[in-house]
Short mmCIF file of C-alpha atoms in Angstrom, two decimals:
data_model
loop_
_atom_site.label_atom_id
_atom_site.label_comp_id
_atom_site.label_asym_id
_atom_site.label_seq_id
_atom_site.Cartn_x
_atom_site.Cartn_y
_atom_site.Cartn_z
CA UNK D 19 61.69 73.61 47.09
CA UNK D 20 60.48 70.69 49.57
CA UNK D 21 61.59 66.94 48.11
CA UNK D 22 60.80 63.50 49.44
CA UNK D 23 63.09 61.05 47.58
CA UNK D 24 61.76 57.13 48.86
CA UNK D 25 64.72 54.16 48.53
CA UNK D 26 64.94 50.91 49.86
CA UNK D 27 62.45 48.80 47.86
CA UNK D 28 62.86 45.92 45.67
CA UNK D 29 61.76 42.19 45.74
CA UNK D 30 61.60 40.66 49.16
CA UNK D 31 60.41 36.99 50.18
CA UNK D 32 57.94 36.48 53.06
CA UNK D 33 59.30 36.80 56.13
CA UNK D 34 62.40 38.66 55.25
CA UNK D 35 63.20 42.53 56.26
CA UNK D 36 63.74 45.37 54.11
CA UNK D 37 64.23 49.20 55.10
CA UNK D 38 62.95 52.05 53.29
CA UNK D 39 63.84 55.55 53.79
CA UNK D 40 62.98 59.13 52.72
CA UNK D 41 65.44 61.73 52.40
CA UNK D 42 63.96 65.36 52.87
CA UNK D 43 65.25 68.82 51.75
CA UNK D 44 63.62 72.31 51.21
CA UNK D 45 62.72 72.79 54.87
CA UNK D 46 63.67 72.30 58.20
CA UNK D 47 63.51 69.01 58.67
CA UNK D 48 62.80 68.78 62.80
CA UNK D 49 59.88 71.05 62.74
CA UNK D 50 57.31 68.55 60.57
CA UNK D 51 56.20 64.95 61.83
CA UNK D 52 56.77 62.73 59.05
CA UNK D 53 53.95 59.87 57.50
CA UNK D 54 54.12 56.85 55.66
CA UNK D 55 51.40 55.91 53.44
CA UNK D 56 51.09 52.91 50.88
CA UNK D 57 48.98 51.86 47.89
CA UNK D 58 49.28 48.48 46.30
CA UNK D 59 49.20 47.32 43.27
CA UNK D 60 45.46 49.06 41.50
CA UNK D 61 44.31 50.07 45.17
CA UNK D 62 43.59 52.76 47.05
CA UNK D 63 45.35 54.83 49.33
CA UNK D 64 46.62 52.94 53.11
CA UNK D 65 47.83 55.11 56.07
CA UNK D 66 51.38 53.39 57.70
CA UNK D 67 52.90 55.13 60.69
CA UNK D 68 53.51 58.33 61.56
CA UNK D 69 56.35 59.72 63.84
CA UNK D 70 56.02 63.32 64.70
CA UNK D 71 58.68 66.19 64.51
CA UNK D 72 61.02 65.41 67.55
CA UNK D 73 60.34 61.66 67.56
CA UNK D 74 58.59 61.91 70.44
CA UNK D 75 55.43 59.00 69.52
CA UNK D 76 55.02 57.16 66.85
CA UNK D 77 51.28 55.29 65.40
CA UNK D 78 50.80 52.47 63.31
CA UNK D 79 48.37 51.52 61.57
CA UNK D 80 46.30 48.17 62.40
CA UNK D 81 47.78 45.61 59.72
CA UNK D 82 51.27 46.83 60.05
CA UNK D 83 51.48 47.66 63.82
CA UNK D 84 53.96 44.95 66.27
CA UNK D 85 55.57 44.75 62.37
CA UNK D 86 56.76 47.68 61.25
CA UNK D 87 58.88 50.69 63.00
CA UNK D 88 59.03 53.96 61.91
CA UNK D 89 62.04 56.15 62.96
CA UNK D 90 64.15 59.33 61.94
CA UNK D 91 67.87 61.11 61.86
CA UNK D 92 67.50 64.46 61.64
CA UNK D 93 71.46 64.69 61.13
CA UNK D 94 70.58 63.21 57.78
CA UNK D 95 67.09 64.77 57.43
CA UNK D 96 65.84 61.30 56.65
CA UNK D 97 62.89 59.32 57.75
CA UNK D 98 62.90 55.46 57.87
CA UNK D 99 60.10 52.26 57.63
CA UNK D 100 61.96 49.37 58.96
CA UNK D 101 60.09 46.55 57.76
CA UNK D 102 59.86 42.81 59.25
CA UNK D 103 57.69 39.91 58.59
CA UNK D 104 57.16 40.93 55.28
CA UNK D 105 54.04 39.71 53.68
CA UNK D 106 52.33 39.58 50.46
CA UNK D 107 49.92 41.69 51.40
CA UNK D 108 52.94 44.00 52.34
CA UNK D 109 53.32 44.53 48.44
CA UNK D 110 53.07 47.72 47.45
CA UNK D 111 54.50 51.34 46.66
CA UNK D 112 55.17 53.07 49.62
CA UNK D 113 55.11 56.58 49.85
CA UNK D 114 56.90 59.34 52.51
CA UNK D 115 54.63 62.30 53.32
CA UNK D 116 55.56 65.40 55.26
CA UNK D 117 52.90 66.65 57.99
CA UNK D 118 52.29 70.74 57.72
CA UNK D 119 50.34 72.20 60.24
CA UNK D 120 47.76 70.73 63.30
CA UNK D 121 49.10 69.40 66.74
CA UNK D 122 50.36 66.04 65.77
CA UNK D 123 47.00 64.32 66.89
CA UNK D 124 44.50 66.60 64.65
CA UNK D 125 44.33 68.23 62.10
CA UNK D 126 47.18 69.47 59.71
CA UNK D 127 47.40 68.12 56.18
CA UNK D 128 49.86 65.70 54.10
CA UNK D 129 51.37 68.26 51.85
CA UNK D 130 54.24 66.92 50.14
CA UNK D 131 54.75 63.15 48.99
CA UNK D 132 57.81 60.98 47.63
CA UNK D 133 57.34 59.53 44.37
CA UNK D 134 57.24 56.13 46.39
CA UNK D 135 59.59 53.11 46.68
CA UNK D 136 58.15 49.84 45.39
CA UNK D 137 58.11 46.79 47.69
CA UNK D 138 56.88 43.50 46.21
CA UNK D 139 56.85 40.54 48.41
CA UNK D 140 56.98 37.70 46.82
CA UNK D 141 58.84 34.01 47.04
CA UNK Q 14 38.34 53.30 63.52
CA UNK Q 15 36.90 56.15 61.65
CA UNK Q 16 36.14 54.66 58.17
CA UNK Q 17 35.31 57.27 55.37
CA UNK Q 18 33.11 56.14 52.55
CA UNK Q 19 32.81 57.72 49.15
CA UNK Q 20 30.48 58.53 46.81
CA UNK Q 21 30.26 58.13 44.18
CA UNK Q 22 33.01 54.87 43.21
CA UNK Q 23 33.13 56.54 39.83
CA UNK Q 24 31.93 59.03 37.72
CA UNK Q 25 31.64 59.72 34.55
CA UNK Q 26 31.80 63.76 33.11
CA UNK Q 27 32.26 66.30 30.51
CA UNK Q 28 34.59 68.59 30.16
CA UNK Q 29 33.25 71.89 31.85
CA UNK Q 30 30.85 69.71 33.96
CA UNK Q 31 30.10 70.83 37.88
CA UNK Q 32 31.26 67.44 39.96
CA UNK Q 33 30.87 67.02 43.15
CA UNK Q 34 31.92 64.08 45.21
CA UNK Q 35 31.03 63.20 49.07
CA UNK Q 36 33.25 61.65 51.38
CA UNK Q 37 31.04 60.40 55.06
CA UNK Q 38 32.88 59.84 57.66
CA UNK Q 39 31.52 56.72 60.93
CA UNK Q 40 31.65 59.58 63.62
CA UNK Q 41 32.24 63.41 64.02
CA UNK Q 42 35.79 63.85 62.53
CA UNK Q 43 35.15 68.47 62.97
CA UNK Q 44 36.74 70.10 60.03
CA UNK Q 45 39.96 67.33 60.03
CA UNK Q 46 39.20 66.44 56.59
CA UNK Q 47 41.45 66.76 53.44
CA UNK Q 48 41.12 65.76 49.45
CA UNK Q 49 43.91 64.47 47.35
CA UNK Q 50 43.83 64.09 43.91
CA UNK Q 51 46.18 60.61 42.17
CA UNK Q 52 46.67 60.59 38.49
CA UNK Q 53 48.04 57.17 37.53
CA UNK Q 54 51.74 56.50 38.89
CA UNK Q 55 51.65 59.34 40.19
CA UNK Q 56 51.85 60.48 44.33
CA UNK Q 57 48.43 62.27 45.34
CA UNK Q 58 48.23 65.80 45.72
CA UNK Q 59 46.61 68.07 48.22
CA UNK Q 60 43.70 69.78 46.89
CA UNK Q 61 41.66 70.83 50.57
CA UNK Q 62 42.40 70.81 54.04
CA UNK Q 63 40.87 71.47 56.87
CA UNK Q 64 37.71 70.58 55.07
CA UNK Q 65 37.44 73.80 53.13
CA UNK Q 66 40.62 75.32 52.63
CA UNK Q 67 42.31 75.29 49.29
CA UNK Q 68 46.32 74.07 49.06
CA UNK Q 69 48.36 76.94 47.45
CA UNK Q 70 48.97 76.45 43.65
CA UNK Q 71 45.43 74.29 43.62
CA UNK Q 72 43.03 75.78 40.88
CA UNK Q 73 39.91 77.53 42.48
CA UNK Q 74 37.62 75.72 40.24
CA UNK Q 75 38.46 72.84 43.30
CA UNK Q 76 36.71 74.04 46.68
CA UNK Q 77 35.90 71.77 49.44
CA UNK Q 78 32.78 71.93 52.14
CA UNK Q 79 31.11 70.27 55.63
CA UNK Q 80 31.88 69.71 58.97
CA UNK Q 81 31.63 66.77 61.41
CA UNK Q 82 30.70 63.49 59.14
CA UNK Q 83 29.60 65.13 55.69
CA UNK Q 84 32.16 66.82 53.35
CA UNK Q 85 31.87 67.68 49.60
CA UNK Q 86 34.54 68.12 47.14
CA UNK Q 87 33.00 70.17 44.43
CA UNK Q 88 34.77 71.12 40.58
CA UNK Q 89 32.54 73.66 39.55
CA UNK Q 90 33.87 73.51 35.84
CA UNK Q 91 35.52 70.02 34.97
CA UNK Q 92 39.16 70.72 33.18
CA UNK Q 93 41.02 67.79 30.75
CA UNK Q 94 43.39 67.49 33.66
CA UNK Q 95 41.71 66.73 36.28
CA UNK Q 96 40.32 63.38 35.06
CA UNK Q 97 41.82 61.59 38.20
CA UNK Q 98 40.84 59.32 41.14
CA UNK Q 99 39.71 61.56 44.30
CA UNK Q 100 40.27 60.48 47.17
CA UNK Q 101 39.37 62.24 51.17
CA UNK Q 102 41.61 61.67 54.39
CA UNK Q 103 40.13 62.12 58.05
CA UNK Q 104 43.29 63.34 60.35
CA UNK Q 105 41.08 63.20 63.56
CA UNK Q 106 42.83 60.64 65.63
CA UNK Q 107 44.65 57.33 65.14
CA UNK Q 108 44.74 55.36 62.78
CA UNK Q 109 44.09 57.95 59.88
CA UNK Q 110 41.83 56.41 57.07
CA UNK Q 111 41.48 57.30 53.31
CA UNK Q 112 38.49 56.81 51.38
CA UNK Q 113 38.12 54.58 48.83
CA UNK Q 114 38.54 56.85 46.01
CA UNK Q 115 36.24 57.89 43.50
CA UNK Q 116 37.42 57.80 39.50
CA UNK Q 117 36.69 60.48 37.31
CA UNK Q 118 36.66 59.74 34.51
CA UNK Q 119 35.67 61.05 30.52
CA UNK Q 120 32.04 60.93 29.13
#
């Protein structure tokens, strides 16, 4: 069965790095572009980044974009955020998503999520 | 930006209640629409994509309509588990937007 399993969060001071990553299994890893998406703290739902299946382009969403890079090893079927300039409006649980289906620009659907990594950024 | 707005912010139902919830979207987004459902610490799950499809394993009380900037997520008899906060995703272009989410919640 497909799993997402999110690690790399904890408590983090402005400014500072931290790198998350999502470790797939249950499918074949290089065939599905990947998706981060975050929620903090008694919010709704914030599209990340997206890389698609061979790592080809990458997207970012507005507040994280010159910030935040998205990357993956599909030796280790794992997906990465690599997050700098941490801020507190950074804080939040951050969840992996795999894309199934569409063209990479439309369409397709987010059909399988991590249980999310929590960042809180905080001094 | 495409920005998707909900309605409505929350609702209040009985069990075996039809609900329906709309999701507008600022411009033609086609049929590049899907509906997730979040129950508290919890990830979401897919419930529709493509506007109108239903995600394997989803109940068919859930089913999912419109095209271009109106959709409608519709529960045509409201279960005890699906009290939950709704929410719709465009996946038209870049950046993709959520909605803001609409609560469900018990009469």
């Amino acid at each position: 069965q497909v799993q997402l399993v999110e690690s790399g969060g904890g408590v983090v001071q402005p400014g500072r790095s931290l790198r998350l990553s999502c470790v797939a299994s249950g499918f074949i890893f290089n065939r599905n572009g990947m998706h981060w998406v975050r929620q903090a703290p008694g919010k709704g739902l914030e599209w990340v980044a997206v890389i698609w299946y061979d790592g080809s382009k990458k997207y970012y969403g507005d507040s994280v974009k010159g910030r935040f890079t998205i990357s993956r090893d599909d030796s280790k079927n794992t997906v990465y955020l690599e997050m700098n300039s941490l801020r507190a409006e950074d804080t939040a649980m951050y969840y992996c998503a795999r894309l199934q289906g569409g063209d990479g620009y439309y369409g397709g659907a987010l059909d399988y999520w991590g249980q999310g990594s929590l960042v809180t950024v905080s001094s | 930006d495409i920005q998707l707005t909900q309605s409505p912010s929350f609702l209040s139902a009985s069990v075996g209640d039809r609900v329906t919830i709309t999701c507008r979207a600022s411009q033609d987004i086609s049929s590049y629409l899907t509906w997730f459902q979040q129950k508290p610490g919890k990830a979401p799950n897919l419930l529709i994509y493509a506007a109108s499809t239903l995600q394997s394993g989803v109940p068919s009380r859930f089913s999912g309509s419109g095209s271009g900037t109106e959709f409608t997520l519709t529960i045509s008899s409201l279960q005890p588990e699906d009290f939950a906060t709704y929410y719709c995703q465009h996946l038209n272009n870049f950046p993709l937007t959520f909605g803001p989410g609409t609560k469900v919640d018990i009469k």
